[in-house]
């Protein structure tokens, strides 16, 4: 993890910052960098209350950039889920394989939900490299395909060395692998990853995965029901607000 990454809190009100800290605290014991990996746990040992408040300051972190290659769903969707994740995180992988596809099918495809990915590498240089590679794949419109390849069952056990990242890019259908290699090692990639890291650390997040659903913090790889309830509540609230 780069020591240059800022961990200063965002300029939020004290109450909002306290709520945002749940992103890190609630799931820290299950996903902290020095925790032993557990292949038997189905979800992080955390709790998240979908009825808890959403915060307008946190909702503003949704970028809603229609050209963002690291996002899926309509830019004007009533609900935006910002996801902070690491490609070496086992719980992130479980969410990516088991829950995210269901959310895409149920909510993204009908225009309700937009998912915005934030690279939040917390497990050292391999995570940093994978994050830059994912960004590089996105420059050729293949981020989500790379995301699927990197989170496939058993993928992280093979590591994220340079040769392995090229294999994943090829699996993802990245057309120009020379450009991919250049983009991966570029200053632009490092700036993009650092920007996402600073945003997450500024929220008080210390572990992955962490989420904001229209400004509502949800910590850990929660069951589908938790996300469904949070998205439905956010959708209802957005409707009342006349979005």
PDB file of C-alpha atoms in Angstrom, residues 38-210:
ATOM      1  CA  UNK A  38     -11.330 -18.371   5.279  1.00  0.00           C
ATOM      2  CA  UNK A  39     -12.732 -20.341   2.423  1.00  0.00           C
ATOM      3  CA  UNK A  40     -15.638 -21.667   4.461  1.00  0.00           C
ATOM      4  CA  UNK A  41     -17.319 -18.414   5.481  1.00  0.00           C
ATOM      5  CA  UNK A  42     -20.111 -17.410   3.169  1.00  0.00           C
ATOM      6  CA  UNK A  43     -20.245 -13.743   4.178  1.00  0.00           C
ATOM      7  CA  UNK A  44     -18.280 -11.359   6.334  1.00  0.00           C
ATOM      8  CA  UNK A  45     -19.159 -11.596  10.011  1.00  0.00           C
ATOM      9  CA  UNK A  46     -20.735  -8.163  10.147  1.00  0.00           C
ATOM     10  CA  UNK A  47     -24.151  -6.618  10.362  1.00  0.00           C
ATOM     11  CA  UNK A  48     -25.724  -3.888   8.287  1.00  0.00           C
ATOM     12  CA  UNK A  49     -29.111  -2.308   8.864  1.00  0.00           C
ATOM     13  CA  UNK A  50     -30.692  -1.302   5.539  1.00  0.00           C
ATOM     14  CA  UNK A  51     -33.084   0.933   7.469  1.00  0.00           C
ATOM     15  CA  UNK A  52     -30.260   3.100   8.775  1.00  0.00           C
ATOM     16  CA  UNK A  53     -30.038   6.637   7.479  1.00  0.00           C
ATOM     17  CA  UNK A  54     -28.601   7.755   4.184  1.00  0.00           C
ATOM     18  CA  UNK A  55     -26.530  10.928   4.067  1.00  0.00           C
ATOM     19  CA  UNK A  56     -26.633  13.523   1.336  1.00  0.00           C
ATOM     20  CA  UNK A  57     -22.904  14.275   1.678  1.00  0.00           C
ATOM     21  CA  UNK A  58     -22.095  10.627   1.011  1.00  0.00           C
ATOM     22  CA  UNK A  59     -24.630  10.398  -1.816  1.00  0.00           C
ATOM     23  CA  UNK A  60     -22.683  13.118  -3.622  1.00  0.00           C
ATOM     24  CA  UNK A  61     -19.742  10.724  -3.976  1.00  0.00           C
ATOM     25  CA  UNK A  62     -21.617   9.039  -6.837  1.00  0.00           C
ATOM     26  CA  UNK A  63     -19.893  10.409  -9.938  1.00  0.00           C
ATOM     27  CA  UNK A  64     -22.642   9.606 -12.452  1.00  0.00           C
ATOM     28  CA  UNK A  65     -20.228   9.946 -15.354  1.00  0.00           C
ATOM     29  CA  UNK A  66     -21.842   8.324 -18.381  1.00  0.00           C
ATOM     30  CA  UNK A  67     -18.371   7.671 -19.858  1.00  0.00           C
ATOM     31  CA  UNK A  68     -16.979   5.958 -16.758  1.00  0.00           C
ATOM     32  CA  UNK A  69     -15.707   2.536 -17.913  1.00  0.00           C
ATOM     33  CA  UNK A  70     -15.633   1.305 -14.309  1.00  0.00           C
ATOM     34  CA  UNK A  71     -19.384   1.710 -13.902  1.00  0.00           C
ATOM     35  CA  UNK A  72     -22.414  -0.179 -15.128  1.00  0.00           C
ATOM     36  CA  UNK A  73     -25.975   1.075 -15.398  1.00  0.00           C
ATOM     37  CA  UNK A  74     -27.656   4.305 -16.411  1.00  0.00           C
ATOM     38  CA  UNK A  75     -25.960   7.483 -15.247  1.00  0.00           C
ATOM     39  CA  UNK A  76     -29.386   8.812 -14.214  1.00  0.00           C
ATOM     40  CA  UNK A  77     -30.481   5.661 -12.370  1.00  0.00           C
ATOM     41  CA  UNK A  78     -32.407   6.474  -9.175  1.00  0.00           C
ATOM     42  CA  UNK A  79     -30.029   4.356  -7.093  1.00  0.00           C
ATOM     43  CA  UNK A  80     -26.223   4.359  -7.226  1.00  0.00           C
ATOM     44  CA  UNK A  81     -24.163   1.787  -5.366  1.00  0.00           C
ATOM     45  CA  UNK A  82     -20.528   2.801  -4.958  1.00  0.00           C
ATOM     46  CA  UNK A  83     -18.362  -0.267  -4.330  1.00  0.00           C
ATOM     47  CA  UNK A  84     -14.907  -0.063  -2.749  1.00  0.00           C
ATOM     48  CA  UNK A  85     -13.083  -3.352  -3.305  1.00  0.00           C
ATOM     49  CA  UNK A  86      -9.759  -5.154  -3.659  1.00  0.00           C
ATOM     50  CA  UNK A  87      -9.070  -7.955  -6.143  1.00  0.00           C
ATOM     51  CA  UNK A  88      -7.249  -9.986  -3.474  1.00  0.00           C
ATOM     52  CA  UNK A  89     -10.184  -9.786  -1.059  1.00  0.00           C
ATOM     53  CA  UNK A  90     -11.953 -13.140  -0.710  1.00  0.00           C
ATOM     54  CA  UNK A  91     -15.210 -11.563   0.440  1.00  0.00           C
ATOM     55  CA  UNK A  92     -15.108  -9.179  -2.524  1.00  0.00           C
ATOM     56  CA  UNK A  93     -14.739 -12.192  -4.800  1.00  0.00           C
ATOM     57  CA  UNK A  94     -17.693 -13.932  -3.210  1.00  0.00           C
ATOM     58  CA  UNK A  95     -19.814 -10.823  -3.630  1.00  0.00           C
ATOM     59  CA  UNK A  96     -18.684 -10.502  -7.259  1.00  0.00           C
ATOM     60  CA  UNK A  97     -19.563 -14.113  -8.042  1.00  0.00           C
ATOM     61  CA  UNK A  98     -22.681 -14.686  -5.969  1.00  0.00           C
ATOM     62  CA  UNK A  99     -24.469 -11.387  -5.362  1.00  0.00           C
ATOM     63  CA  UNK A 100     -23.437  -8.769  -7.905  1.00  0.00           C
ATOM     64  CA  UNK A 101     -24.707 -10.712 -10.940  1.00  0.00           C
ATOM     65  CA  UNK A 102     -28.105 -11.000  -9.252  1.00  0.00           C
ATOM     66  CA  UNK A 103     -28.138  -7.261  -8.583  1.00  0.00           C
ATOM     67  CA  UNK A 104     -27.263  -6.567 -12.199  1.00  0.00           C
ATOM     68  CA  UNK A 105     -30.037  -8.827 -13.453  1.00  0.00           C
ATOM     69  CA  UNK A 106     -32.641  -7.568 -10.997  1.00  0.00           C
ATOM     70  CA  UNK A 107     -31.862  -3.854 -10.806  1.00  0.00           C
ATOM     71  CA  UNK A 108     -29.261  -2.681 -13.331  1.00  0.00           C
ATOM     72  CA  UNK A 109     -30.982  -4.140 -16.362  1.00  0.00           C
ATOM     73  CA  UNK A 110     -34.293  -2.428 -15.552  1.00  0.00           C
ATOM     74  CA  UNK A 111     -32.608   0.947 -15.013  1.00  0.00           C
ATOM     75  CA  UNK A 112     -33.043   1.104 -11.235  1.00  0.00           C
ATOM     76  CA  UNK A 113     -29.406   0.675 -10.200  1.00  0.00           C
ATOM     77  CA  UNK A 114     -26.025   1.943 -11.271  1.00  0.00           C
ATOM     78  CA  UNK A 115     -22.883   0.323  -9.835  1.00  0.00           C
ATOM     79  CA  UNK A 116     -19.735   2.437  -9.661  1.00  0.00           C
ATOM     80  CA  UNK A 117     -16.498   0.613  -8.882  1.00  0.00           C
ATOM     81  CA  UNK A 118     -13.744   2.187  -6.830  1.00  0.00           C
ATOM     82  CA  UNK A 119     -10.324   0.522  -6.711  1.00  0.00           C
ATOM     83  CA  UNK A 120      -9.444   0.160  -3.030  1.00  0.00           C
ATOM     84  CA  UNK A 121      -6.293  -2.006  -2.890  1.00  0.00           C
ATOM     85  CA  UNK A 122      -5.375  -2.644   0.750  1.00  0.00           C
ATOM     86  CA  UNK A 123      -3.349  -5.866   0.515  1.00  0.00           C
ATOM     87  CA  UNK A 124      -0.090  -4.492  -0.840  1.00  0.00           C
ATOM     88  CA  UNK A 125       1.586  -4.312  -4.231  1.00  0.00           C
ATOM     89  CA  UNK A 126      -0.247  -7.253  -5.897  1.00  0.00           C
ATOM     90  CA  UNK A 127      -3.534  -5.508  -5.116  1.00  0.00           C
ATOM     91  CA  UNK A 128      -2.163  -2.234  -6.469  1.00  0.00           C
ATOM     92  CA  UNK A 129      -1.059  -3.964  -9.681  1.00  0.00           C
ATOM     93  CA  UNK A 130      -4.418  -5.669 -10.123  1.00  0.00           C
ATOM     94  CA  UNK A 131      -6.201  -2.350  -9.581  1.00  0.00           C
ATOM     95  CA  UNK A 132      -4.102  -0.645 -12.240  1.00  0.00           C
ATOM     96  CA  UNK A 133      -4.663  -3.587 -14.588  1.00  0.00           C
ATOM     97  CA  UNK A 134      -8.416  -3.339 -14.094  1.00  0.00           C
ATOM     98  CA  UNK A 135      -8.232   0.367 -14.874  1.00  0.00           C
ATOM     99  CA  UNK A 136      -6.126  -0.384 -17.963  1.00  0.00           C
ATOM    100  CA  UNK A 137      -8.665  -2.941 -19.166  1.00  0.00           C
ATOM    101  CA  UNK A 138     -11.320  -0.291 -18.705  1.00  0.00           C
ATOM    102  CA  UNK A 139      -9.508   2.010 -21.111  1.00  0.00           C
ATOM    103  CA  UNK A 140     -10.405  -0.542 -23.793  1.00  0.00           C
ATOM    104  CA  UNK A 141     -13.945  -1.064 -22.553  1.00  0.00           C
ATOM    105  CA  UNK A 142     -13.213  -4.401 -20.873  1.00  0.00           C
ATOM    106  CA  UNK A 143     -13.211  -3.529 -17.171  1.00  0.00           C
ATOM    107  CA  UNK A 144     -16.181  -5.683 -16.195  1.00  0.00           C
ATOM    108  CA  UNK A 145     -14.832  -8.624 -18.186  1.00  0.00           C
ATOM    109  CA  UNK A 146     -11.490  -8.233 -16.391  1.00  0.00           C
ATOM    110  CA  UNK A 147     -13.373  -7.940 -13.093  1.00  0.00           C
ATOM    111  CA  UNK A 148     -15.093 -11.262 -13.797  1.00  0.00           C
ATOM    112  CA  UNK A 149     -11.835 -12.980 -14.746  1.00  0.00           C
ATOM    113  CA  UNK A 150      -9.941 -11.657 -11.723  1.00  0.00           C
ATOM    114  CA  UNK A 151     -12.717 -12.702  -9.350  1.00  0.00           C
ATOM    115  CA  UNK A 152     -13.301 -16.139 -10.880  1.00  0.00           C
ATOM    116  CA  UNK A 153     -13.077 -19.033  -8.436  1.00  0.00           C
ATOM    117  CA  UNK A 154      -9.403 -19.739  -7.744  1.00  0.00           C
ATOM    118  CA  UNK A 155      -8.107 -16.718  -9.684  1.00  0.00           C
ATOM    119  CA  UNK A 156      -6.552 -14.840  -6.776  1.00  0.00           C
ATOM    120  CA  UNK A 157      -4.651 -17.959  -5.693  1.00  0.00           C
ATOM    121  CA  UNK A 158      -2.716 -17.719  -8.957  1.00  0.00           C
ATOM    122  CA  UNK A 159      -1.497 -14.253  -8.001  1.00  0.00           C
ATOM    123  CA  UNK A 160      -1.399 -10.948  -9.837  1.00  0.00           C
ATOM    124  CA  UNK A 161       2.096 -10.849 -11.280  1.00  0.00           C
ATOM    125  CA  UNK A 162       2.646  -9.087 -14.597  1.00  0.00           C
ATOM    126  CA  UNK A 163       2.367 -12.255 -16.698  1.00  0.00           C
ATOM    127  CA  UNK A 164      -0.773 -13.314 -14.863  1.00  0.00           C
ATOM    128  CA  UNK A 165      -2.364  -9.896 -15.392  1.00  0.00           C
ATOM    129  CA  UNK A 166      -1.709 -10.259 -19.114  1.00  0.00           C
ATOM    130  CA  UNK A 167      -3.427 -13.645 -19.063  1.00  0.00           C
ATOM    131  CA  UNK A 168      -6.430 -12.108 -17.314  1.00  0.00           C
ATOM    132  CA  UNK A 169      -6.522  -9.276 -19.836  1.00  0.00           C
ATOM    133  CA  UNK A 170      -6.506 -11.801 -22.661  1.00  0.00           C
ATOM    134  CA  UNK A 171      -9.332 -13.743 -20.966  1.00  0.00           C
ATOM    135  CA  UNK A 172     -11.241 -10.471 -20.646  1.00  0.00           C
ATOM    136  CA  UNK A 173     -10.979  -9.831 -24.363  1.00  0.00           C
ATOM    137  CA  UNK A 174      -8.662  -6.832 -24.156  1.00  0.00           C
ATOM    138  CA  UNK A 175      -7.756  -6.250 -27.782  1.00  0.00           C
ATOM    139  CA  UNK A 176      -4.464  -4.362 -27.607  1.00  0.00           C
ATOM    140  CA  UNK A 177      -2.258  -6.056 -25.026  1.00  0.00           C
ATOM    141  CA  UNK A 178       0.692  -3.750 -25.722  1.00  0.00           C
ATOM    142  CA  UNK A 179      -1.458  -0.748 -24.893  1.00  0.00           C
ATOM    143  CA  UNK A 180      -2.761  -2.602 -21.847  1.00  0.00           C
ATOM    144  CA  UNK A 181       0.809  -3.072 -20.581  1.00  0.00           C
ATOM    145  CA  UNK A 182       1.596   0.608 -21.125  1.00  0.00           C
ATOM    146  CA  UNK A 183      -1.604   1.763 -19.450  1.00  0.00           C
ATOM    147  CA  UNK A 184      -1.061  -0.569 -16.500  1.00  0.00           C
ATOM    148  CA  UNK A 185       2.285   1.060 -15.684  1.00  0.00           C
ATOM    149  CA  UNK A 186       1.213   4.602 -16.506  1.00  0.00           C
ATOM    150  CA  UNK A 187       1.032   7.585 -14.196  1.00  0.00           C
ATOM    151  CA  UNK A 188      -2.614   7.941 -15.201  1.00  0.00           C
ATOM    152  CA  UNK A 189      -3.378   4.499 -13.794  1.00  0.00           C
ATOM    153  CA  UNK A 190      -1.608   5.293 -10.540  1.00  0.00           C
ATOM    154  CA  UNK A 191      -3.447   8.608 -10.217  1.00  0.00           C
ATOM    155  CA  UNK A 192      -6.807   6.956 -10.836  1.00  0.00           C
ATOM    156  CA  UNK A 193      -6.200   4.247  -8.243  1.00  0.00           C
ATOM    157  CA  UNK A 194      -4.874   6.746  -5.718  1.00  0.00           C
ATOM    158  CA  UNK A 195      -7.946   8.940  -6.210  1.00  0.00           C
ATOM    159  CA  UNK A 196     -10.224   6.018  -5.356  1.00  0.00           C
ATOM    160  CA  UNK A 197      -8.057   5.027  -2.374  1.00  0.00           C
ATOM    161  CA  UNK A 198      -8.110   8.544  -0.990  1.00  0.00           C
ATOM    162  CA  UNK A 199     -11.877   8.652  -1.308  1.00  0.00           C
ATOM    163  CA  UNK A 200     -12.277   5.390   0.602  1.00  0.00           C
ATOM    164  CA  UNK A 201      -9.777   6.264   3.329  1.00  0.00           C
ATOM    165  CA  UNK A 202     -11.373   9.689   3.605  1.00  0.00           C
ATOM    166  CA  UNK A 203     -14.625   7.936   4.480  1.00  0.00           C
ATOM    167  CA  UNK A 204     -12.900   6.023   7.235  1.00  0.00           C
ATOM    168  CA  UNK A 205     -13.052   2.731   5.348  1.00  0.00           C
ATOM    169  CA  UNK A 206     -10.329   0.278   6.342  1.00  0.00           C
ATOM    170  CA  UNK A 207     -11.574  -2.985   4.841  1.00  0.00           C
ATOM    171  CA  UNK A 208     -13.239  -4.425   1.781  1.00  0.00           C
ATOM    172  CA  UNK A 209     -15.815  -4.690   0.412  1.00  0.00           C
ATOM    173  CA  UNK A 210     -17.477  -1.466   1.498  1.00  0.00           C
TER     174      UNK A 210
END
